[in-house]
């Protein structure tokens, strides 16, 4: 793996894992007032498409990164819908 | 462009543009209480890495998508820091 791939991998890790602190904060506080419902609807939809794309090109980094993101963004979306 | 690339392009568009409604909501309300600072720090850092990665592999979709995301996520991060 060359250093360019490593940059891509760290980028994927950051943009996936970054939703973990938001999911934890949302679960703890149930405060979703400042969170945009349309953002998480469009973002979650986009993540599903990324997952389909990753499966079709058989790219494990894309599949793994977007599975993590989908779970976390899905939790935040569910809390936003539940606790408007 | 085959249908798999189109799925990837729509996915990139969704996950980038999705930050626009959150940026607009944050600018309008200045309410960032429910937004996680660590999420946007890590996410913005990851987006910078994606941009560097896109430039290195000379991929215009990656460059364009992450430039849009970086601007929008950067705005949200700036408001979070400013209006804790």
Coordinates of N, CA, C and O in Angstrom, one line a residue:
Chain A
X1 N 0.8 -1.2 0.0 CA 0.0 0.0 0.0 C 0.9 1.2 0.0 O 1.7 1.4 0.9
X2 N 0.7 2.1 -1.0 CA 1.6 3.3 -1.0 C 1.0 4.4 -0.2 O -0.2 4.3 0.3
X3 N 1.7 5.5 0.0 CA 1.3 6.5 0.9 C 0.0 7.2 0.5 O -0.8 7.7 1.3
X4 N -0.3 7.2 -0.9 CA -1.5 7.9 -1.4 C -2.7 7.1 -0.9 O -3.7 7.6 -0.4
X5 N -2.6 5.7 -1.0 CA -3.7 4.9 -0.5 C -3.9 5.1 1.0 O -5.1 5.0 1.5
X6 N -2.8 5.3 1.7 CA -2.9 5.5 3.2 C -3.7 6.7 3.5 O -4.6 6.8 4.4
X7 N -3.4 7.8 2.7 CA -4.1 9.1 2.9 C -5.6 8.8 2.6 O -6.5 9.3 3.4
X8 N -6.0 8.1 1.6 CA -7.4 7.8 1.3 C -8.0 7.0 2.4 O -9.2 7.2 2.8
X9 N -7.3 6.0 3.0 CA -7.8 5.2 4.0 C -8.1 6.0 5.3 O -9.1 5.9 5.9
X10 N -7.1 6.9 5.6 CA -7.3 7.7 6.8 C -8.4 8.7 6.6 O -9.3 8.9 7.5
X11 N -8.6 9.2 5.4 CA -9.7 10.1 5.1 C -11.0 9.4 5.3 O -11.9 9.9 5.9
X12 N -11.1 8.2 4.8 CA -12.3 7.4 4.9 C -12.6 7.1 6.3 O -13.8 7.2 6.8
X13 N -11.6 6.8 7.1 CA -11.8 6.5 8.5 C -12.3 7.7 9.2 O -13.3 7.7 10.0
X14 N -11.7 8.9 9.0 CA -12.1 10.1 9.6 C -13.5 10.5 9.3 O -14.4 10.8 10.2
X15 N -13.9 10.5 8.0 CA -15.2 10.9 7.7 C -16.3 9.9 8.1 O -17.5 10.2 8.1
X16 N -15.9 8.7 8.4 CA -16.9 7.7 8.9 C -17.0 7.8 10.4 O -18.1 8.0 11.0
X17 N -15.9 7.7 11.1 CA -15.8 7.7 12.6 C -16.3 9.0 13.1 O -16.9 9.1 14.2
X18 N -16.2 10.1 12.3 CA -16.6 11.4 12.9 C -18.0 11.4 13.3 O -18.4 12.3 14.2
X19 N -18.9 10.5 12.8 CA -20.3 10.6 13.2 C -20.5 9.9 14.6 O -21.6 10.1 15.2
X20 N -19.5 9.2 15.1 CA -19.6 8.6 16.4 C -19.9 9.6 17.5 O -20.8 9.5 18.3
X21 N -19.0 10.6 17.7 CA -19.3 11.6 18.7 C -20.6 12.3 18.6 O -21.3 12.5 19.6
X22 N -21.1 12.5 17.3 CA -22.4 13.1 17.2 C -23.5 12.1 17.6 O -24.5 12.5 18.3
X23 N -23.3 10.9 17.3 CA -24.4 9.9 17.7 C -24.4 9.8 19.2 O -25.5 9.7 19.8
X24 N -23.2 9.7 19.8 CA -23.2 9.6 21.3 C -23.9 10.9 21.9 O -24.7 10.7 22.8
X25 N -23.5 12.0 21.4 CA -24.1 13.3 22.0 C -25.6 13.3 21.8 O -26.4 13.6 22.7
X26 N -26.1 12.9 20.7 CA -27.5 12.8 20.4 C -28.2 11.9 21.3 O -29.3 12.2 21.8
X27 N -27.6 10.7 21.4 CA -28.3 9.6 22.3 C -28.3 10.1 23.7 O -29.3 10.0 24.4
X28 N -27.2 10.8 24.2 CA -27.2 11.2 25.6 C -28.1 12.4 25.8 O -28.8 12.4 26.8
X29 N -28.1 13.4 24.9 CA -28.9 14.6 25.2 C -30.3 14.6 24.7 O -31.2 15.3 25.1
X30 N -30.5 13.7 23.6 CA -31.8 13.7 22.9 C -32.1 15.1 22.4 O -33.3 15.4 22.0
X31 N -31.1 16.0 22.3 CA -31.3 17.3 21.8 C -31.0 17.3 20.3 O -29.8 17.1 20.0
X32 N -32.0 17.4 19.5 CA -31.7 17.4 18.0 C -32.2 18.7 17.3 O -32.2 18.8 16.1
X33 N -32.4 19.7 18.2 CA -33.0 20.9 17.6 C -32.1 21.6 16.6 O -32.6 22.0 15.5
X34 N -30.8 21.6 16.8 CA -29.9 22.3 15.9 C -29.6 21.4 14.7 O -28.9 21.8 13.7
X35 N -30.0 20.1 14.7 CA -29.6 19.2 13.6 C -30.6 19.3 12.5 O -31.8 19.3 12.7
X36 N -30.1 19.3 11.3 CA -31.0 19.4 10.1 C -31.5 18.1 9.7 O -30.7 17.2 9.3
X37 N -32.8 17.9 9.7 CA -33.5 16.7 9.2 C -33.1 16.4 7.8 O -32.8 15.3 7.4
X38 N -33.2 17.5 6.9 CA -33.0 17.2 5.5 C -31.5 16.8 5.3 O -31.2 15.9 4.4
X39 N -30.6 17.3 6.1 CA -29.2 16.9 5.9 C -29.1 15.4 6.1 O -28.5 14.7 5.2
X40 N -29.7 14.9 7.2 CA -29.4 13.5 7.5 C -30.3 12.6 6.6 O -29.9 11.5 6.3
X41 N -31.4 13.1 6.1 CA -32.1 12.3 5.1 C -31.3 12.1 3.8 O -31.0 11.0 3.3
X42 N -30.8 13.2 3.3 CA -30.0 13.2 2.0 C -28.7 12.5 2.3 O -28.2 11.7 1.5
X43 N -28.0 12.8 3.4 CA -26.7 12.1 3.7 C -26.9 10.6 3.8 O -26.1 9.9 3.3
X44 N -27.9 10.2 4.6 CA -28.1 8.7 4.8 C -28.4 8.1 3.4 O -27.9 7.0 3.1
X45 N -29.2 8.7 2.6 CA -29.5 8.2 1.2 C -28.2 8.1 0.4 O -28.0 7.1 -0.2
X46 N -27.4 9.1 0.5 CA -26.1 9.1 -0.2 C -25.2 8.0 0.3 O -24.5 7.3 -0.5
X47 N -25.2 7.7 1.6 CA -24.4 6.7 2.1 C -24.9 5.3 1.7 O -24.0 4.4 1.4
X48 N -26.2 5.1 1.5 CA -26.7 3.9 1.0 C -26.2 3.7 -0.4 O -25.7 2.6 -0.8
X49 N -26.2 4.8 -1.2 CA -25.7 4.7 -2.6 C -24.2 4.3 -2.6 O -23.8 3.5 -3.4
X50 N -23.5 4.9 -1.7 CA -22.0 4.6 -1.6 C -21.8 3.1 -1.3 O -20.9 2.5 -1.9
X51 N -22.7 2.6 -0.5 CA -22.6 1.2 -0.1 C -22.9 0.3 -1.3 O -22.1 -0.6 -1.6
X52 N -23.9 0.6 -2.0 CA -24.3 -0.1 -3.3 C -23.1 0.0 -4.2 O -22.6 -1.0 -4.8
X53 N -22.6 1.2 -4.4 CA -21.4 1.4 -5.3 C -20.2 0.6 -4.9 O -19.6 -0.1 -5.7
X54 N -19.9 0.6 -3.6 CA -18.8 -0.2 -3.1 C -19.0 -1.7 -3.3 O -18.0 -2.4 -3.6
X55 N -20.2 -2.2 -3.1 CA -20.5 -3.6 -3.4 C -20.3 -3.9 -4.9 O -19.7 -4.9 -5.2
X56 N -20.7 -3.0 -5.7 CA -20.7 -3.3 -7.2 C -19.2 -3.3 -7.7 O -18.9 -4.0 -8.6
X57 N -18.4 -2.4 -7.1 CA -17.0 -2.4 -7.6 C -16.1 -3.3 -6.7 O -14.9 -3.3 -6.8
X58 N -16.8 -3.9 -5.7 CA -16.1 -4.8 -4.8 C -14.9 -4.1 -4.1 O -13.8 -4.6 -4.2
X59 N -15.2 -3.0 -3.5 CA -14.1 -2.2 -2.8 C -14.4 -2.3 -1.3 O -15.3 -1.7 -0.8
X60 N -13.6 -3.1 -0.6 CA -13.9 -3.3 0.9 C -13.7 -2.0 1.7 O -14.6 -1.7 2.5
X61 N -12.7 -1.1 1.4 CA -12.7 0.1 2.1 C -14.0 0.9 2.0 O -14.5 1.5 3.0
X62 N -14.5 1.0 0.8 CA -15.8 1.8 0.5 C -16.9 1.1 1.3 O -17.7 1.7 1.9
X63 N -16.9 -0.2 1.2 CA -18.0 -1.0 1.9 C -18.0 -0.8 3.4 O -18.9 -0.5 4.1
X64 N -16.8 -1.0 4.0 CA -16.6 -0.9 5.4 C -16.9 0.5 5.9 O -17.7 0.7 6.8
X65 N -16.3 1.5 5.3 CA -16.4 2.9 5.7 C -17.9 3.3 5.7 O -18.4 3.9 6.6
X66 N -18.6 2.9 4.6 CA -20.0 3.4 4.5 C -21.0 2.6 5.3 O -22.0 3.1 5.7
X67 N -20.6 1.3 5.7 CA -21.4 0.6 6.6 C -21.4 1.3 8.0 O -22.4 1.5 8.6
X68 N -20.2 1.7 8.4 CA -20.0 2.4 9.7 C -20.8 3.7 9.7 O -21.6 4.0 10.5
X69 N -20.6 4.4 8.6 CA -21.3 5.7 8.5 C -22.8 5.6 8.4 O -23.5 6.3 9.1
X70 N -23.3 4.6 7.7 CA -24.7 4.3 7.6 C -25.4 4.0 9.0 O -26.4 4.6 9.3
X71 N -24.7 3.2 9.8 CA -25.2 2.9 11.1 C -25.3 4.1 12.0 O -26.3 4.4 12.6
X72 N -24.2 4.9 12.0 CA -24.1 6.1 12.8 C -25.1 7.2 12.4 O -25.9 7.7 13.2
X73 N -25.1 7.5 11.1 CA -26.0 8.5 10.5 C -27.4 8.1 10.7 O -28.3 8.9 11.0
X74 N -27.6 6.8 10.6 CA -29.0 6.2 10.7 C -29.5 6.4 12.2 O -30.7 6.8 12.4
X75 N -28.6 6.2 13.1 CA -29.0 6.5 14.5 C -29.4 7.9 14.7 O -30.4 8.3 15.3
X76 N -28.5 8.8 14.2 CA -28.8 10.3 14.4 C -30.1 10.7 13.7 O -30.9 11.4 14.3
X77 N -30.3 10.1 12.5 CA -31.6 10.4 11.8 C -32.8 9.9 12.6 O -33.8 10.6 12.7
X78 N -32.7 8.7 13.1 CA -33.8 8.1 13.9 C -34.1 9.0 15.1 O -35.3 9.3 15.4
X79 N -33.1 9.5 15.8 CA -33.3 10.3 17.0 C -33.9 11.7 16.5 O -34.8 12.2 17.2
X80 N -33.5 12.2 15.4 CA -34.0 13.5 14.9 C -35.5 13.3 14.6 O -36.3 14.1 15.0
X81 N -35.9 12.2 14.0 CA -37.3 12.0 13.7 C -38.1 11.8 14.9 O -39.1 12.3 15.1
X82 N -37.5 11.1 15.9 CA -38.2 10.7 17.1 C -38.3 11.9 18.1 O -39.3 12.2 18.7
X83 N -37.2 12.7 18.2 CA -37.2 13.8 19.2 C -37.1 15.2 18.6 O -36.5 16.0 19.1
X84 N -37.8 15.3 17.4 CA -37.7 16.6 16.7 C -37.3 17.8 17.6 O -36.5 18.6 17.2
Chain B
X1 N -20.1 6.8 -19.6 CA -20.2 6.5 -18.2 C -21.2 5.4 -17.9 O -22.4 5.6 -18.3
X2 N -20.9 4.3 -17.3 CA -21.8 3.2 -17.1 C -22.7 3.5 -15.8 O -22.4 4.5 -15.0
X3 N -23.7 2.7 -15.5 CA -24.6 3.0 -14.5 C -24.0 2.9 -13.1 O -24.4 3.6 -12.2
X4 N -22.9 2.1 -13.0 CA -22.2 2.0 -11.7 C -21.6 3.4 -11.4 O -21.7 3.9 -10.2
X5 N -20.9 4.0 -12.4 CA -20.3 5.3 -12.1 C -21.4 6.4 -11.8 O -21.1 7.3 -11.0
X6 N -22.5 6.2 -12.4 CA -23.6 7.2 -12.1 C -24.0 7.1 -10.7 O -24.2 8.1 -10.0
X7 N -24.1 5.8 -10.2 CA -24.5 5.6 -8.8 C -23.4 6.3 -7.9 O -23.7 7.0 -6.9
X8 N -22.1 6.1 -8.2 CA -21.1 6.7 -7.4 C -21.2 8.2 -7.5 O -21.0 8.9 -6.4
X9 N -21.5 8.8 -8.6 CA -21.6 10.2 -8.8 C -22.7 10.8 -8.0 O -22.6 11.8 -7.2
X10 N -23.9 10.1 -8.0 CA -25.1 10.6 -7.3 C -24.8 10.4 -5.8 O -25.1 11.3 -5.0
X11 N -24.1 9.4 -5.4 CA -23.7 9.2 -4.0 C -22.8 10.3 -3.5 O -23.1 11.0 -2.5
X12 N -21.9 10.7 -4.3 CA -20.9 11.8 -4.0 C -21.7 13.1 -3.9 O -21.5 13.9 -2.9
X13 N -22.6 13.3 -4.8 CA -23.4 14.5 -4.8 C -24.2 14.6 -3.5 O -24.2 15.7 -2.8
X14 N -24.9 13.5 -3.2 CA -25.8 13.5 -2.0 C -25.0 13.8 -0.7 O -25.3 14.6 0.1
X15 N -23.9 13.1 -0.6 CA -23.1 13.2 0.7 C -22.4 14.6 0.8 O -22.0 15.0 1.9
X16 N -22.3 15.2 -0.4 CA -21.7 16.6 -0.3 C -22.7 17.6 -0.1 O -22.7 18.4 0.9
X17 N -23.7 17.6 -0.9 CA -24.8 18.7 -0.9 C -25.6 18.6 0.4 O -26.1 19.6 0.9
X18 N -25.6 17.4 1.0 CA -26.4 17.2 2.2 C -26.0 18.2 3.3 O -26.8 18.5 4.2
X19 N -24.8 18.7 3.3 CA -24.4 19.6 4.3 C -25.0 21.1 4.1 O -24.9 21.9 5.0
X20 N -25.5 21.3 2.9 CA -26.1 22.6 2.6 C -27.2 23.0 3.5 O -27.2 24.0 4.2
X21 N -28.3 22.1 3.7 CA -29.3 22.5 4.6 C -28.9 22.6 6.0 O -29.4 23.5 6.7
X22 N -27.9 21.9 6.5 CA -27.3 22.1 7.8 C -26.6 23.4 7.9 O -26.8 24.1 9.0
X23 N -25.9 23.8 6.9 CA -25.2 25.1 7.0 C -26.2 26.2 7.0 O -26.1 27.2 7.8
X24 N -27.2 26.1 6.2 CA -28.3 27.2 6.1 C -29.0 27.3 7.5 O -29.1 28.4 8.1
X25 N -29.4 26.1 8.1 CA -30.0 26.1 9.4 C -29.1 26.7 10.5 O -29.6 27.5 11.3
X26 N -27.9 26.4 10.4 CA -26.9 26.9 11.4 C -26.7 28.4 11.3 O -26.7 29.1 12.3
X27 N -26.6 28.8 10.1 CA -26.4 30.3 9.8 C -27.6 31.1 10.3 O -27.5 32.1 11.0
X28 N -28.8 30.5 10.0 CA -30.1 31.2 10.3 C -30.3 31.2 11.8 O -30.7 32.2 12.4
X29 N -30.1 30.1 12.4 CA -30.6 30.0 13.9 C -29.4 30.3 14.8 O -29.6 30.6 16.0
X30 N -28.2 30.1 14.4 CA -27.0 30.2 15.2 C -27.1 29.3 16.4 O -26.4 29.4 17.4
X31 N -28.0 28.3 16.3 CA -28.2 27.3 17.4 C -27.3 26.1 17.0 O -27.5 25.4 16.0
X32 N -26.2 25.9 17.8 CA -25.3 24.8 17.5 C -25.2 23.8 18.7 O -24.3 23.0 18.7
X33 N -26.1 24.0 19.6 CA -26.0 23.2 20.9 C -26.0 21.7 20.7 O -25.3 21.0 21.3
X34 N -26.8 21.3 19.7 CA -26.9 19.8 19.5 C -25.9 19.3 18.6 O -25.8 18.1 18.4
X35 N -25.1 20.2 18.0 CA -24.1 19.8 17.0 C -22.8 19.4 17.8 O -22.4 20.1 18.7
X36 N -22.2 18.3 17.4 CA -20.9 17.8 18.0 C -19.7 18.5 17.4 O -19.4 18.4 16.2
X37 N -19.0 19.2 18.3 CA -17.7 19.9 17.9 C -16.7 18.9 17.4 O -16.1 19.0 16.3
X38 N -16.6 17.8 18.1 CA -15.6 16.8 17.7 C -15.9 16.1 16.4 O -15.1 15.9 15.5
X39 N -17.3 16.0 16.1 CA -17.6 15.4 14.8 C -17.1 16.3 13.7 O -16.5 15.9 12.8
X40 N -17.4 17.6 13.8 CA -17.1 18.5 12.7 C -15.5 18.7 12.6 O -15.0 19.0 11.5
X41 N -14.8 18.6 13.7 CA -13.4 18.7 13.7 C -12.8 17.5 12.9 O -12.1 17.7 11.9
X42 N -13.2 16.3 13.3 CA -12.7 15.1 12.6 C -13.2 15.0 11.2 O -12.4 14.7 10.3
X43 N -14.5 15.4 11.0 CA -15.0 15.3 9.6 C -14.4 16.3 8.7 O -14.0 15.9 7.5
X44 N -14.1 17.5 9.1 CA -13.5 18.5 8.3 C -12.1 18.1 8.0 O -11.6 18.2 6.8
X45 N -11.4 17.5 9.0 CA -10.0 17.0 8.8 C -10.0 15.9 7.7 O -9.2 15.9 6.8
X46 N -11.0 15.0 7.8 CA -11.1 13.9 6.9 C -11.4 14.4 5.5 O -10.9 13.9 4.5
X47 N -12.2 15.5 5.4 CA -12.5 16.0 4.1 C -11.3 16.7 3.4 O -11.0 16.5 2.2
X48 N -10.4 17.3 4.3 CA -9.2 17.8 3.7 C -8.3 16.7 3.2 O -7.8 16.8 2.1
X49 N -8.3 15.6 3.9 CA -7.5 14.4 3.4 C -8.1 13.9 2.1 O -7.3 13.5 1.2
X50 N -9.4 13.8 2.0 CA -10.0 13.4 0.8 C -9.6 14.3 -0.4 O -9.4 13.8 -1.5
X51 N -9.6 15.6 -0.1 CA -9.2 16.6 -1.2 C -7.8 16.3 -1.6 O -7.5 16.3 -2.8
X52 N -6.9 16.1 -0.7 CA -5.5 15.9 -1.0 C -5.4 14.6 -1.8 O -4.7 14.5 -2.9
X53 N -6.1 13.6 -1.4 CA -6.2 12.3 -2.1 C -6.7 12.4 -3.5 O -6.1 11.9 -4.5
X54 N -7.8 13.2 -3.6 CA -8.4 13.4 -5.0 C -7.4 14.1 -5.9 O -7.3 13.8 -7.1
X55 N -6.6 15.1 -5.3 CA -5.6 15.8 -6.2 C -4.5 14.9 -6.6 O -4.1 14.9 -7.7
X56 N -4.1 14.0 -5.6 CA -3.0 13.1 -5.9 C -3.4 12.1 -7.0 O -2.5 11.7 -7.8
X57 N -4.6 11.6 -7.0 CA -5.0 10.6 -8.0 C -5.7 11.3 -9.2 O -6.2 10.6 -10.1
X58 N -5.7 12.6 -9.2 CA -6.3 13.5 -10.2 C -7.7 13.0 -10.6 O -8.0 12.6 -11.7
X59 N -8.5 12.9 -9.5 CA -9.9 12.5 -9.7 C -10.8 13.7 -9.5 O -11.1 14.2 -8.4
X60 N -11.4 14.3 -10.6 CA -12.2 15.5 -10.5 C -13.5 15.3 -9.6 O -13.8 16.1 -8.8
X61 N -14.2 14.1 -9.8 CA -15.3 13.9 -8.9 C -15.0 14.0 -7.4 O -15.6 14.7 -6.6
X62 N -13.8 13.4 -7.0 CA -13.4 13.4 -5.6 C -13.0 14.9 -5.2 O -13.4 15.4 -4.1
X63 N -12.4 15.6 -6.1 CA -11.9 16.9 -5.8 C -13.1 17.9 -5.7 O -13.3 18.6 -4.7
X64 N -14.1 17.8 -6.6 CA -15.2 18.7 -6.6 C -16.1 18.4 -5.4 O -16.5 19.3 -4.7
X65 N -16.4 17.1 -5.2 CA -17.3 16.7 -4.1 C -16.7 17.2 -2.8 O -17.4 17.8 -1.9
X66 N -15.4 17.0 -2.6 CA -14.9 17.3 -1.3 C -14.6 18.8 -1.1 O -14.5 19.3 0.0
X67 N -14.4 19.5 -2.2 CA -14.3 21.0 -2.1 C -15.7 21.6 -1.6 O -15.7 22.4 -0.7
X68 N -16.8 21.1 -2.2 CA -18.1 21.5 -1.7 C -18.3 21.1 -0.2 O -18.7 22.0 0.6
X69 N -18.0 19.9 0.1 CA -18.2 19.4 1.5 C -17.3 20.2 2.5 O -17.8 20.6 3.5
X70 N -16.1 20.5 2.1 CA -15.1 21.2 2.9 C -15.7 22.6 3.2 O -15.6 23.1 4.4
X71 N -16.2 23.3 2.2 CA -16.7 24.7 2.4 C -17.9 24.6 3.4 O -17.9 25.4 4.4
X72 N -18.8 23.7 3.1 CA -20.0 23.7 4.0 C -19.7 23.2 5.4 O -20.2 23.8 6.4
X73 N -18.9 22.1 5.5 CA -18.6 21.6 6.9 C -17.8 22.7 7.6 O -17.9 22.8 8.8
X74 N -16.9 23.4 6.8 CA -16.1 24.4 7.4 C -17.0 25.6 8.0 O -16.7 26.1 9.1
X75 N -18.0 25.9 7.3 CA -18.9 27.0 7.8 C -19.6 26.5 9.1 O -19.7 27.2 10.1
X76 N -20.1 25.2 9.1 CA -20.8 24.7 10.3 C -19.8 24.7 11.5 O -20.1 25.1 12.6
X77 N -18.6 24.2 11.2 CA -17.5 24.1 12.3 C -17.2 25.5 12.8 O -17.2 25.8 14.0
X78 N -17.1 26.5 11.9 CA -16.8 27.9 12.4 C -18.0 28.4 13.3 O -17.7 29.0 14.3
X79 N -19.2 28.2 12.9 CA -20.4 28.6 13.7 C -20.4 27.9 15.0 O -20.7 28.5 16.1
X80 N -20.0 26.6 15.0 CA -20.0 25.8 16.3 C -19.0 26.4 17.2 O -19.3 26.6 18.4
X81 N -17.8 26.8 16.7 CA -16.7 27.3 17.5 C -17.2 28.7 18.0 O -17.0 29.1 19.2
X82 N -17.8 29.5 17.2 CA -18.2 30.9 17.5 C -19.4 30.9 18.4 O -19.4 31.7 19.4
X83 N -20.4 30.1 18.2 CA -21.6 30.2 19.0 C -21.9 29.0 19.8 O -23.0 28.5 20.0
X84 N -20.8 28.4 20.5 CA -20.9 27.2 21.2 C -22.3 26.9 21.8 O -22.8 25.9 21.8

